Short mmCIF file of C-alpha atoms in Angstrom, two decimals:
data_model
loop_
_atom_site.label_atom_id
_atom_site.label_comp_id
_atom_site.label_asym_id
_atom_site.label_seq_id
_atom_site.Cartn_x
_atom_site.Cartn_y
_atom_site.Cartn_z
CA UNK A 1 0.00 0.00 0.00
CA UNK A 2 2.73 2.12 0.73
CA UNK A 3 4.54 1.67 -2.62
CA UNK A 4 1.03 2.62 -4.53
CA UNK A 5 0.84 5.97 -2.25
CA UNK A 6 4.22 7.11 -3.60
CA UNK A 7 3.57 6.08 -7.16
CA UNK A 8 0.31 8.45 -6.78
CA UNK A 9 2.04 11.07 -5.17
CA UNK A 10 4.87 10.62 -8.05
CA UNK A 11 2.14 11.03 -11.10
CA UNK A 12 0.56 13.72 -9.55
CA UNK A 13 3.66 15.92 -9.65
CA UNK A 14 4.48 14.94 -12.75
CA UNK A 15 2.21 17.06 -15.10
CA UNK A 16 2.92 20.12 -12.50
CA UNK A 17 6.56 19.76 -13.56
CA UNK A 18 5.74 19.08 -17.18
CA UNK A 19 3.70 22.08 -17.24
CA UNK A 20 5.43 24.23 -15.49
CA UNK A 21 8.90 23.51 -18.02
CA UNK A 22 6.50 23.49 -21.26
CA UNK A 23 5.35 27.23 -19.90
CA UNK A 24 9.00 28.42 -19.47
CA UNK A 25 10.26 26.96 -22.39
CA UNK A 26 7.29 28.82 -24.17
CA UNK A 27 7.97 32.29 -22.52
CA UNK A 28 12.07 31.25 -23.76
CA UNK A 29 11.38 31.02 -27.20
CA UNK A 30 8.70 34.06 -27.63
CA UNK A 31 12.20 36.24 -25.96
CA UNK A 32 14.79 34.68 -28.13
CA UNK A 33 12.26 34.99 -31.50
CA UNK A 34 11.61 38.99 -29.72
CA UNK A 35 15.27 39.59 -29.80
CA UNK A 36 16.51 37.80 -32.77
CA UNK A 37 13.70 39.67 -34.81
CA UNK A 38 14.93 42.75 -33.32
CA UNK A 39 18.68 42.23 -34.24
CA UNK A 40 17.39 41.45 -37.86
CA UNK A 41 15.45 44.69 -38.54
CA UNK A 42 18.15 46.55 -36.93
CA UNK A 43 20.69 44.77 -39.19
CA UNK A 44 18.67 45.74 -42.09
CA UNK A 45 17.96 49.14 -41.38
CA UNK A 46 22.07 49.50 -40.83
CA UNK A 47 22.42 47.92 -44.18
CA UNK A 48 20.15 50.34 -45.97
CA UNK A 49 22.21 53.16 -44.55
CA UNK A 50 25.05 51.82 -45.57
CA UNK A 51 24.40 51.02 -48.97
CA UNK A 52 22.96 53.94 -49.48
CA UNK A 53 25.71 55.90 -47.77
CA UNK A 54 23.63 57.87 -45.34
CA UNK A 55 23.33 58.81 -41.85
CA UNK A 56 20.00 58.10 -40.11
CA UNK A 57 19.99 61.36 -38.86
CA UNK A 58 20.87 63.74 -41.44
CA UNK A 59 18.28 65.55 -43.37
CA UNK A 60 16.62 63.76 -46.26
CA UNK A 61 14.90 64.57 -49.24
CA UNK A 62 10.79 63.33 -49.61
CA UNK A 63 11.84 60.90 -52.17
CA UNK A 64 14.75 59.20 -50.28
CA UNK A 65 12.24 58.89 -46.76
CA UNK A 66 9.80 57.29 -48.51
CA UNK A 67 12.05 54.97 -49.57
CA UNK A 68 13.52 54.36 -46.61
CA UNK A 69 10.19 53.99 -45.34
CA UNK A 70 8.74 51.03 -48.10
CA UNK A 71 12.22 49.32 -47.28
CA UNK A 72 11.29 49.46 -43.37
CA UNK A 73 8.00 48.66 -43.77
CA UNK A 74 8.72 45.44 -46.34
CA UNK A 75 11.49 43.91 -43.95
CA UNK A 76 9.49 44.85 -41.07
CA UNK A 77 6.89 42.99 -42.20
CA UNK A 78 9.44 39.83 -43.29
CA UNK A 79 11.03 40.53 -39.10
CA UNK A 80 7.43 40.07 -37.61
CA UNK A 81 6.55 36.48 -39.33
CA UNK A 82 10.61 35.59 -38.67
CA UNK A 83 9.63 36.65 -34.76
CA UNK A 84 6.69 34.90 -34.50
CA UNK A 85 7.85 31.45 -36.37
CA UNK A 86 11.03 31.53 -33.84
CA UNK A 87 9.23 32.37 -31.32
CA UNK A 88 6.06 30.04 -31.59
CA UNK A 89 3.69 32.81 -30.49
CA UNK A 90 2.47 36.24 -32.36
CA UNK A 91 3.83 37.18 -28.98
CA UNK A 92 7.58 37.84 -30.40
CA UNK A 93 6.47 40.03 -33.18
CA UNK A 94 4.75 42.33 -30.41
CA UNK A 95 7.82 42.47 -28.76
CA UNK A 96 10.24 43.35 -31.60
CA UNK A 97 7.44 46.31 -31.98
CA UNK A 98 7.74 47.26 -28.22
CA UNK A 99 11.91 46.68 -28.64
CA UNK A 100 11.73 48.94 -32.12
CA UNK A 101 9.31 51.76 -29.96
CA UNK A 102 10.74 51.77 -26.63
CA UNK A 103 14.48 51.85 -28.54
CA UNK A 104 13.47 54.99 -30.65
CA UNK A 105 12.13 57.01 -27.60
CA UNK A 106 15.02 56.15 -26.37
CA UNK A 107 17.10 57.52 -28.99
CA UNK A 108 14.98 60.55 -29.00
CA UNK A 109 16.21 61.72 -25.46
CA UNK A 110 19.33 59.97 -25.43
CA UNK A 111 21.04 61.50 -28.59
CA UNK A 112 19.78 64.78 -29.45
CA UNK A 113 22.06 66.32 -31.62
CA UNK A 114 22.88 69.92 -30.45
CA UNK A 115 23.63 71.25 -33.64
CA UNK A 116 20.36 70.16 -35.71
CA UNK A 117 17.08 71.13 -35.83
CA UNK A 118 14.14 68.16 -34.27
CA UNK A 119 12.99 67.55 -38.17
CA UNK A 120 16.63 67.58 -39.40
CA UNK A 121 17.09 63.93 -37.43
CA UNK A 122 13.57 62.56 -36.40
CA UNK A 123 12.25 61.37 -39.64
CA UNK A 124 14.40 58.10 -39.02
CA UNK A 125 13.07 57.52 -35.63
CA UNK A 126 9.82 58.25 -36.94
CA UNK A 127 9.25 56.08 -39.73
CA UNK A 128 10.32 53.72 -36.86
CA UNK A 129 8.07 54.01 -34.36
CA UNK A 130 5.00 55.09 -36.63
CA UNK A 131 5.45 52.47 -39.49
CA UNK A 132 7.64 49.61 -39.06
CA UNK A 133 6.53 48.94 -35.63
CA UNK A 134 3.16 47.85 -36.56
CA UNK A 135 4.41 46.38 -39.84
CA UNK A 136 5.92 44.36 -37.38
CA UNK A 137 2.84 43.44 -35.97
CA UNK A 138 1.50 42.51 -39.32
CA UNK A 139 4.16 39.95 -40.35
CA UNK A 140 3.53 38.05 -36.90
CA UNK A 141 -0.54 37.98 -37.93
CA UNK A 142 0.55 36.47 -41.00
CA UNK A 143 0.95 33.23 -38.84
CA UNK A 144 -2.18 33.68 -36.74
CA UNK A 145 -4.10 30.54 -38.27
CA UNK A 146 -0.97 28.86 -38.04
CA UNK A 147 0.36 29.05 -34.38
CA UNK A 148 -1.29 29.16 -31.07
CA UNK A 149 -2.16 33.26 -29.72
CA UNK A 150 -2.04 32.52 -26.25
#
């Protein structure tokens, strides 16, 4: 009888411990698919500034912001399904959007150039927080029939 106590006691624990390492496995891959989406669309918007040989922050003509902001917006969108498929959960591509927000507000106050007027350097930021964060978001819907919300 004793034996059959402990076996009980045993299975009962089991699915608590199963659970409980499924949930934080879960939580570890929506982070890792978060950041790795994160270093991607900053690694592309580098590239784009470097191919085109231009600094984020100096003043821009129409033309060459919108096209700064269809590239964003396209590998945004290719970041957010990238975020979510790592990360298992639409979850990731919400938080490369909070990462590419919070990081630009950040910018904002960290560095203000002295010498140049708000418009001269915030278009960058802009187009980052205002389109390619939810572009983000829209690349990680692109799996929502696919892969569990919650």
């Amino acid at each position: 009888m004793l034996h059959s106590q402990r076996e009980t006691k045993e299975s009962t624990f089991a699915p608590q411990q199963s659970g409980v390492r499924s949930a934080i496995m879960r939580i570890f891959r929506i982070v890792v698919g978060a950041l790795l989406g994160y270093i991607l669309s900053a690694a592309t918007s580098i590239a784009w500034f470097l191919f085109t040989h231009h600094a984020p922050t100096a003043p821009a003509t129409v033309l060459y912001m919108a096209l700064t902001a269809i590239y964003g917006i396209a590998c945004s969108i290719v970041v957010g399904y990238l975020a979510a498929r790592i990360g298992g959960n639409i979850a990731s591509a919400y938080g490369v959007a909070f990462l590419l927000v919070f990081l630009s507000l950040w910018s904002i106050f960290e560095s203000h150039p002295t010498h140049a007027a708000p418009a001269e350097y915030l278009w960058s930021i802009l187009i980052s927080m205002l389109l390619m964060a939810p572009a983000t978001v829209v690349g990680g819907h692109l799996l929502r029939n696919r892969i569990p919300t919650g």
